Coordinates of C-alpha atoms and ligand atoms in Angstrom, one line a residue:
M797 CA -116.1 -119.0 -120.4
N798 CA -117.0 -119.0 -116.7
E799 CA -115.2 -122.3 -116.2
R800 CA -112.1 -120.9 -117.8
Y801 CA -112.3 -117.8 -115.6
I802 CA -112.6 -119.9 -112.5
S803 CA -109.6 -122.0 -113.4
A804 CA -107.6 -118.8 -114.3
K805 CA -108.6 -117.3 -110.9
D806 CA -107.1 -120.4 -109.2
A807 CA -103.9 -120.2 -111.3
Y808 CA -103.4 -116.6 -110.1
V809 CA -104.3 -117.5 -106.5
S810 CA -101.4 -120.0 -106.6
I811 CA -99.0 -117.1 -107.2
G812 CA -100.7 -114.9 -104.6
V813 CA -102.7 -112.7 -106.9
D814 CA -106.4 -111.8 -106.6
T815 CA -108.0 -111.5 -110.1
E816 CA -111.2 -109.9 -108.7
A817 CA -109.3 -107.0 -107.1
A818 CA -107.2 -106.6 -110.3
M819 CA -110.4 -106.2 -112.4
R820 CA -111.9 -103.8 -109.9
E821 CA -108.7 -101.7 -110.1
L822 CA -108.5 -101.8 -113.8
A823 CA -112.1 -100.6 -114.2
A824 CA -111.2 -97.5 -112.2
I825 CA -108.2 -96.4 -114.3
P826 CA -109.2 -93.5 -116.6
I827 CA -107.3 -93.1 -119.9
S828 CA -107.6 -89.9 -121.8
I829 CA -108.4 -91.0 -125.3
H830 CA -107.0 -88.7 -128.0
C831 CA -109.6 -87.4 -130.5
W832 CA -107.1 -87.1 -133.3
Q833 CA -106.9 -90.7 -134.3
G834 CA -110.3 -90.4 -135.8
D835 CA -109.5 -87.8 -138.5
D836 CA -105.7 -88.2 -139.0
V837 CA -104.9 -85.1 -136.9
T838 CA -106.8 -82.9 -139.3
G839 CA -109.1 -80.8 -137.1
F840 CA -111.9 -78.5 -138.2
E841 CA -110.2 -75.4 -139.3
G842 CA -110.7 -76.1 -142.9
D843 CA -107.7 -75.7 -145.2
S844 CA -104.7 -76.7 -142.9
H845 CA -102.6 -79.7 -143.6
L846 CA -100.6 -81.5 -140.9
T847 CA -97.2 -79.9 -140.2
G848 CA -94.8 -79.8 -137.3
G849 CA -92.7 -82.8 -138.0
I850 CA -95.4 -85.3 -137.2
Q851 CA -96.9 -87.5 -139.9
V852 CA -99.9 -89.7 -140.5
T853 CA -99.4 -92.4 -143.2
G854 CA -101.8 -94.7 -144.9
N855 CA -104.9 -94.3 -147.1
Y856 CA -107.5 -96.5 -145.5
P857 CA -110.9 -94.9 -146.2
G858 CA -113.3 -93.5 -143.6
R859 CA -111.6 -90.8 -141.6
A860 CA -114.1 -88.5 -139.9
R861 CA -114.5 -85.2 -141.8
T862 CA -116.9 -83.3 -139.6
P863 CA -117.5 -82.9 -135.9
E864 CA -120.6 -85.0 -136.2
E865 CA -118.7 -87.9 -137.8
L866 CA -115.9 -87.6 -135.3
M867 CA -118.3 -87.7 -132.4
A868 CA -120.2 -90.6 -133.8
D869 CA -116.9 -92.5 -134.3
I870 CA -115.7 -91.7 -130.8
D871 CA -119.0 -93.0 -129.5
M872 CA -118.5 -96.2 -131.4
A873 CA -114.9 -96.6 -130.1
L874 CA -116.0 -95.9 -126.5
G875 CA -118.5 -98.7 -126.9
L876 CA -115.7 -101.1 -127.6
I877 CA -113.5 -100.0 -124.8
P878 CA -114.1 -101.2 -121.2
G879 CA -114.2 -98.8 -118.4
R880 CA -115.0 -95.1 -118.0
H881 CA -112.5 -92.7 -119.7
R882 CA -111.7 -89.2 -120.7
L883 CA -111.5 -87.4 -124.0
N884 CA -108.4 -85.5 -125.1
L885 CA -109.0 -82.6 -127.5
H886 CA -106.7 -80.4 -129.5
A887 CA -107.4 -76.7 -130.0
S888 CA -107.7 -77.4 -133.8
Y889 CA -110.9 -79.2 -133.0
A890 CA -112.8 -76.0 -132.2
I891 CA -116.3 -76.0 -133.6
F892 CA -117.0 -72.6 -135.2
Q893 CA -120.6 -72.9 -136.3
G894 CA -120.1 -70.3 -139.1
H895 CA -117.9 -67.9 -137.1
P896 CA -114.3 -68.9 -137.5
A897 CA -111.6 -67.6 -135.1
D898 CA -107.9 -67.7 -135.3
R899 CA -106.0 -69.7 -132.7
D900 CA -105.2 -66.6 -130.6
E901 CA -108.9 -65.8 -130.4
L902 CA -110.2 -69.2 -129.3
A903 CA -112.7 -69.1 -126.5
P904 CA -114.9 -71.5 -124.5
R905 CA -117.8 -71.0 -126.8
H906 CA -115.9 -72.8 -129.6
F907 CA -115.9 -75.9 -127.5
K908 CA -119.4 -75.8 -126.2
L909 CA -120.6 -78.8 -128.3
W910 CA -117.7 -80.8 -127.0
V911 CA -118.6 -80.0 -123.4
E912 CA -122.2 -81.2 -124.1
F913 CA -120.9 -84.3 -125.8
A914 CA -118.6 -85.0 -122.8
R915 CA -121.3 -84.2 -120.2
Q916 CA -123.9 -86.5 -121.8
R917 CA -121.4 -89.4 -121.7
G918 CA -119.8 -88.7 -118.3
L919 CA -116.4 -88.0 -119.7
G920 CA -113.8 -85.6 -118.4
L921 CA -112.0 -83.4 -121.0
D922 CA -108.3 -82.7 -121.4
F923 CA -106.8 -80.2 -123.8
N924 CA -103.9 -79.3 -126.0
P925 CA -103.0 -76.0 -127.5
T926 CA -102.2 -76.6 -131.2
F927 CA -98.8 -75.2 -132.2
F928 CA -98.7 -76.9 -135.6
S929 CA -100.6 -77.0 -138.9
H930 CA -100.9 -73.2 -139.0
P931 CA -99.3 -70.5 -141.2
K932 CA -97.7 -68.9 -138.1
S933 CA -96.0 -72.1 -137.1
Q934 CA -94.0 -72.4 -140.3
H935 CA -90.7 -71.5 -138.7
A936 CA -91.1 -71.6 -134.9
T937 CA -93.7 -70.9 -132.3
L938 CA -92.9 -70.2 -128.6
S939 CA -89.2 -70.1 -129.3
S940 CA -89.5 -67.8 -132.4
E941 CA -87.0 -65.0 -132.9
D942 CA -89.9 -62.9 -134.2
S943 CA -91.6 -61.3 -131.3
D944 CA -95.0 -61.0 -133.0
I945 CA -95.1 -64.7 -133.7
R946 CA -94.2 -65.4 -130.1
A947 CA -96.9 -63.1 -128.9
F948 CA -99.4 -64.9 -131.1
W949 CA -98.6 -68.3 -129.7
I950 CA -98.4 -67.0 -126.1
K951 CA -101.9 -65.6 -126.6
H952 CA -103.1 -68.9 -128.1
C953 CA -101.8 -70.9 -125.1
R954 CA -103.3 -68.5 -122.6
A955 CA -106.6 -68.8 -124.4
C956 CA -106.3 -72.6 -124.2
I957 CA -105.8 -72.4 -120.4
K958 CA -109.1 -70.5 -120.1
I959 CA -110.8 -73.2 -122.2
A960 CA -109.3 -76.0 -120.1
E961 CA -110.6 -74.1 -117.0
Y962 CA -114.0 -74.0 -118.6
F963 CA -113.9 -77.8 -119.2
A964 CA -113.0 -78.4 -115.6
A965 CA -115.7 -76.1 -114.2
E966 CA -118.4 -77.5 -116.5
L967 CA -117.5 -81.2 -116.0
G968 CA -116.4 -81.1 -112.4
T969 CA -113.0 -82.8 -113.1
P970 CA -109.6 -81.2 -113.6
S971 CA -108.4 -80.8 -117.1
L972 CA -104.8 -81.6 -118.2
L973 CA -103.4 -79.0 -120.6
D974 CA -100.4 -80.4 -122.4
I975 CA -97.9 -78.1 -124.2
W976 CA -96.0 -79.6 -127.1
I977 CA -94.3 -77.4 -129.7
P978 CA -92.7 -78.5 -132.9
D979 CA -89.8 -76.0 -132.8
G980 CA -86.4 -77.3 -133.9
F981 CA -83.8 -77.4 -136.6
K982 CA -83.0 -79.8 -139.4
E983 CA -79.3 -79.0 -139.2
I984 CA -76.9 -78.7 -136.4
P985 CA -77.8 -75.4 -134.7
A986 CA -75.3 -72.5 -134.4
D987 CA -77.1 -71.4 -131.2
R988 CA -78.6 -74.0 -128.9
T989 CA -79.3 -71.6 -126.1
G990 CA -81.2 -68.7 -127.7
P991 CA -84.3 -70.6 -128.8
R992 CA -84.5 -72.3 -125.4
A993 CA -84.1 -69.0 -123.6
R994 CA -87.0 -67.6 -125.6
L995 CA -89.1 -70.7 -125.0
K996 CA -88.4 -70.3 -121.3
D997 CA -89.5 -66.7 -121.4
S998 CA -92.7 -67.6 -123.4
L999 CA -93.6 -70.3 -120.8
D1000 CA -93.0 -67.8 -118.0
Q1001 CA -95.4 -65.4 -119.7
I1002 CA -98.0 -68.0 -120.2
L1003 CA -97.9 -69.2 -116.6
S1004 CA -98.0 -65.6 -115.3
I1005 CA -101.8 -65.4 -116.1
S1006 CA -104.0 -66.3 -113.2
Y1007 CA -105.8 -69.6 -113.5
D1008 CA -107.2 -72.1 -111.1
K1009 CA -104.4 -74.6 -110.4
T1010 CA -106.9 -77.1 -109.0
K1011 CA -108.8 -77.1 -112.3
V1012 CA -106.0 -76.9 -114.9
L1013 CA -103.0 -79.1 -114.7
I1014 CA -100.4 -77.8 -117.1
A1015 CA -97.8 -80.2 -118.5
V1016 CA -94.9 -79.8 -120.9
E1017 CA -94.0 -82.5 -123.4
S1018 CA -90.5 -82.9 -124.7
K1019 CA -89.2 -84.6 -127.8
V1020 CA -85.8 -85.7 -129.2
F1021 CA -86.5 -85.0 -132.9
G1022 CA -89.2 -84.5 -135.5
I1023 CA -89.3 -84.9 -139.2
G1024 CA -87.3 -81.9 -140.6
M1025 CA -86.0 -81.2 -137.1
E1026 CA -83.6 -84.1 -136.8
S1027 CA -80.7 -82.2 -135.3
Y1028 CA -82.3 -80.2 -132.5
T1029 CA -85.6 -79.7 -130.7
V1030 CA -86.0 -76.6 -128.6
G1031 CA -88.2 -78.4 -126.1
S1032 CA -85.8 -81.2 -125.1
H1033 CA -86.3 -83.5 -122.2
E1034 CA -83.8 -81.8 -119.9
F1035 CA -85.3 -78.4 -120.7
Y1036 CA -88.8 -79.4 -119.8
M1037 CA -87.9 -81.7 -116.9
N1038 CA -86.1 -78.8 -115.2
Y1039 CA -88.7 -76.2 -116.2
A1040 CA -91.6 -78.4 -114.8
A1041 CA -89.7 -79.0 -111.5
K1042 CA -88.8 -75.3 -111.0
N1043 CA -92.3 -74.1 -111.9
N1044 CA -94.3 -76.7 -110.2
I1045 CA -96.1 -78.0 -113.3
L1046 CA -96.2 -81.5 -114.8
C1047 CA -93.7 -83.2 -117.0
L1048 CA -95.3 -85.3 -119.7
L1049 CA -93.4 -88.3 -121.1
D1050 CA -94.3 -89.5 -124.5
N1051 CA -92.7 -92.9 -125.0
G1052 CA -92.1 -92.2 -128.7
H1053 CA -90.0 -89.2 -127.9
Y1054 CA -86.7 -90.6 -126.6
H1055 CA -83.7 -92.3 -128.1
P1056 CA -84.8 -95.9 -129.0
T1057 CA -83.1 -97.7 -126.2
E1058 CA -84.3 -95.2 -123.5
S1059 CA -87.1 -96.6 -121.4
V1060 CA -90.0 -94.6 -120.2
A1061 CA -90.7 -97.4 -117.7
D1062 CA -87.4 -96.5 -116.2
K1063 CA -88.1 -92.8 -116.1
I1064 CA -91.5 -93.0 -114.3
P1065 CA -90.2 -94.1 -110.9
S1066 CA -87.3 -91.6 -111.1
M1067 CA -89.6 -88.7 -111.9
L1068 CA -91.9 -89.7 -109.1
L1069 CA -89.2 -89.5 -106.4
F1070 CA -89.2 -85.8 -107.2
S1071 CA -92.7 -84.9 -108.2
D1072 CA -96.1 -85.9 -107.0
K1073 CA -97.4 -86.8 -110.5
V1074 CA -96.2 -87.5 -114.0
A1075 CA -98.2 -87.5 -117.2
L1076 CA -97.8 -89.9 -120.1
H1077 CA -98.6 -90.1 -123.8
V1078 CA -98.6 -93.8 -124.6
T1079 CA -97.8 -94.6 -128.2
R1080 CA -95.7 -97.1 -130.2
S1081 CA -92.7 -96.0 -132.2
V1082 CA -91.3 -98.3 -134.8
R1083 CA -87.8 -97.2 -135.6
W1084 CA -88.8 -93.6 -135.2
D1085 CA -91.5 -91.6 -133.5
S1086 CA -94.1 -93.2 -135.9
D1087 CA -97.1 -93.2 -133.5
H1088 CA -98.2 -96.7 -134.4
V1089 CA -101.2 -98.1 -132.6
I1090 CA -100.3 -99.4 -129.1
L1091 CA -99.9 -103.2 -128.9
L1092 CA -99.4 -105.4 -125.9
N1093 CA -95.6 -105.5 -126.3
D1094 CA -92.8 -105.6 -123.7
E1095 CA -92.4 -101.8 -123.7
I1096 CA -96.0 -101.2 -122.8
K1097 CA -96.0 -104.0 -120.2
E1098 CA -93.0 -102.5 -118.4
I1099 CA -94.5 -99.0 -118.5
A1100 CA -97.8 -100.5 -117.0
R1101 CA -95.8 -102.3 -114.3
E1102 CA -94.3 -99.0 -113.2
I1103 CA -97.7 -97.3 -113.2
I1104 CA -99.2 -99.9 -111.0
Q1105 CA -96.3 -100.0 -108.6
A1106 CA -96.3 -96.2 -108.4
G1107 CA -100.1 -96.0 -107.8
T1108 CA -102.5 -95.1 -110.6
D1109 CA -103.4 -91.8 -109.0
R1110 CA -99.8 -90.6 -109.6
V1111 CA -99.6 -91.2 -113.4
I1112 CA -102.0 -89.3 -115.7
L1113 CA -102.6 -91.5 -118.7
A1114 CA -103.3 -90.5 -122.2
T1115 CA -103.0 -92.2 -125.6
D1116 CA -101.3 -90.6 -128.6
F1117 CA -101.1 -92.4 -131.9
F1118 CA -102.4 -91.9 -135.4
D1119 CA -102.6 -94.6 -138.1
A1120 CA -104.4 -94.0 -141.4
S1121 CA -103.6 -97.5 -142.7
V1122 CA -106.3 -99.2 -140.8
N1123 CA -109.9 -98.6 -139.7
R1124 CA -109.6 -95.7 -137.3
I1125 CA -112.2 -97.0 -134.8
A1126 CA -110.3 -100.3 -134.7
A1127 CA -107.1 -98.3 -134.1
W1128 CA -108.6 -96.7 -131.1
A1129 CA -110.1 -99.9 -129.8
I1130 CA -106.9 -101.9 -130.3
G1131 CA -104.7 -99.2 -128.9
V1132 CA -106.6 -98.4 -125.8
R1133 CA -107.5 -102.1 -125.1
S1134 CA -103.9 -103.1 -125.4
L1135 CA -102.9 -100.5 -122.9
Q1136 CA -105.6 -101.8 -120.6
K1137 CA -104.3 -105.4 -121.1
A1138 CA -100.9 -104.2 -120.1
L1139 CA -102.4 -102.6 -117.0
L1140 CA -104.2 -105.8 -116.3
N1141 CA -101.0 -107.8 -116.7
A1142 CA -99.4 -105.5 -114.2
L1143 CA -102.3 -105.7 -111.8
L1144 CA -101.9 -109.5 -111.9
T1145 CA -98.2 -109.4 -111.2
P1146 CA -97.0 -110.5 -107.8
H1147 CA -95.0 -107.4 -107.2
D1148 CA -94.3 -107.9 -103.5
R1149 CA -92.9 -111.4 -104.1
L1150 CA -90.8 -110.2 -107.0
R1151 CA -89.5 -107.3 -105.0
R1152 CA -88.6 -109.4 -102.1
M1153 CA -86.7 -111.8 -104.4
Q1154 CA -84.7 -108.8 -105.7
D1155 CA -84.0 -107.4 -102.2
E1156 CA -82.8 -110.9 -101.1
R1157 CA -80.8 -111.2 -104.4
R1158 CA -82.6 -114.5 -105.3
F1159 CA -82.2 -113.7 -109.0
T1160 CA -82.5 -117.2 -110.3
E1161 CA -86.0 -117.6 -108.7
L1162 CA -86.9 -114.1 -109.8
L1163 CA -86.1 -115.0 -113.4
M1164 CA -88.1 -118.2 -113.2
L1165 CA -91.2 -116.7 -111.6
E1166 CA -91.2 -114.0 -114.2
E1167 CA -91.2 -116.6 -116.9
E1168 CA -93.8 -118.7 -115.2
F1169 CA -96.0 -115.7 -114.9
K1170 CA -95.9 -114.9 -118.6
L1171 CA -97.8 -118.0 -119.4
L1172 CA -100.6 -117.7 -116.9
P1173 CA -104.1 -117.4 -118.5
I1174 CA -104.4 -113.6 -118.5
G1175 CA -106.7 -113.9 -121.6
D1176 CA -109.4 -115.6 -119.5
V1177 CA -109.3 -112.8 -117.0
W1178 CA -109.4 -110.2 -119.8
N1179 CA -112.5 -111.9 -121.4
R1180 CA -114.2 -111.9 -118.0
F1181 CA -113.4 -108.2 -117.6
C1182 CA -114.9 -107.4 -121.0
A1183 CA -118.0 -109.4 -120.2
E1184 CA -118.4 -107.7 -116.8
Q1185 CA -118.0 -104.3 -118.4
K1186 CA -120.4 -105.3 -121.1
V1187 CA -118.1 -104.8 -124.0
Q1188 CA -117.0 -107.1 -126.9
T1189 CA -114.3 -109.6 -126.1
D1190 CA -111.5 -109.8 -128.7
Q1191 CA -113.4 -112.4 -130.6
G1192 CA -116.0 -110.6 -132.7
L1193 CA -114.4 -107.2 -132.3
Y1194 CA -113.5 -107.0 -135.9
D1195 CA -117.1 -107.8 -136.9
R1196 CA -118.4 -104.9 -134.8
V1197 CA -116.0 -102.5 -136.6
A1198 CA -116.8 -103.9 -140.0
E1199 CA -120.5 -103.6 -139.5
Y1200 CA -120.2 -99.9 -138.5
E1201 CA -117.9 -99.3 -141.4
K1202 CA -120.4 -100.8 -143.8
L1203 CA -123.2 -98.5 -142.4
N1204 CA -121.0 -95.4 -142.6
V1205 CA -119.4 -95.5 -146.0
R1206 CA -117.3 -92.3 -146.6
V1207 CA -115.9 -91.5 -149.9
Ligands
LIG1484 C1 -96.0 -85.0 -131.2 C2 -96.5 -85.1 -129.8 C3 -97.8 -84.5 -129.6 C4 -98.8 -84.8 -130.7 C5 -100.2 -84.4 -130.4 C6 -101.0 -84.4 -131.7 O1 -94.8 -85.6 -131.4 O2 -96.5 -86.4 -129.5 O3 -98.3 -85.0 -128.4 O4 -98.8 -86.2 -131.1 O5 -100.2 -83.2 -129.8
LIG1485 ZN1 -97.4 -86.9 -127.6

């Protein structure tokens, strides 16, 4: 293994890339790992089933059913993922300990056990208000024509800001709060403006509370369609991009939320010419926003290249996928590790040389170097990185998951 790494290192030196520096940088990139892969976006509120135009498919056994199971599974997954990361929670993962509260009444105490969990493991926490899987989200939430419904969800979101503020204060690292709502229409809307005007007003009301902007980073996440909302989503890309710019909050790009030929890799550098930071949900859509587990495909590689060229401090990274057709710990491990492999690939890319070739319009050479680069031994660098980080290499990864599965049979 060592020999293979040494020869890989030399191969990268020949194109002007330092593998040691690449591994150092990779180890320092935090990814906010979504808790909701572990239990198929169910949460701990009891009776709710998943709504909001998102769907988990598959019937592989073993989803986490309690906070204890989910925490144990997250621990197992973290042990398979190199580097130090963050945990991304949804409001529906509140732990009530016998005293349930509705979404508009959520408070920091409902997340105390999560804060302890995070503190013990040195993780930062990010947060998401949950605008789906609730009786009051049946028709619409922040864009509702019913003022009581709107007031309920505004209150929920404000409560979540306070919870995120608590996370940041307790853990000493800012918390990203991402607002995604499922509001939209199956059929061609008669009025496209009204719901958006109401959403705008709701967001204004939410942001009018005082909160510590150094502790809570608020982001808005757009979408082009959802299941049952094929014709119109209120929170469209243009809506949120403009809202975020005008109100000095963050825009969050989920790469499953655009028309299939649109590229989030292309959006990142454009956004960053106008804002300091951009937030991402990394996922994999197959024909639709299906939230498949991230793999090391061209889309992810291109996104990673833009992140590395922009500077990793400018792109806030989170994962967002949910697959119930495979072992859920494996899903986390495969997905996050694939994103890290894409980042490693980008860190091993001779960006300056490639850029120069583009500027000098040496397109033949550029094409050739790109193709040469694709076959360099990145796998040997990845294995070395895993070994340095004391996590399993790809070989043997399945056995680790299978062993845990056997010890934790859930029927
Ligand atoms: C839905 C959005 C949203 C959710 C999570 C559970 O299409 O991507 O981010 O996946 O909030
Ligand atoms: Zn998302």
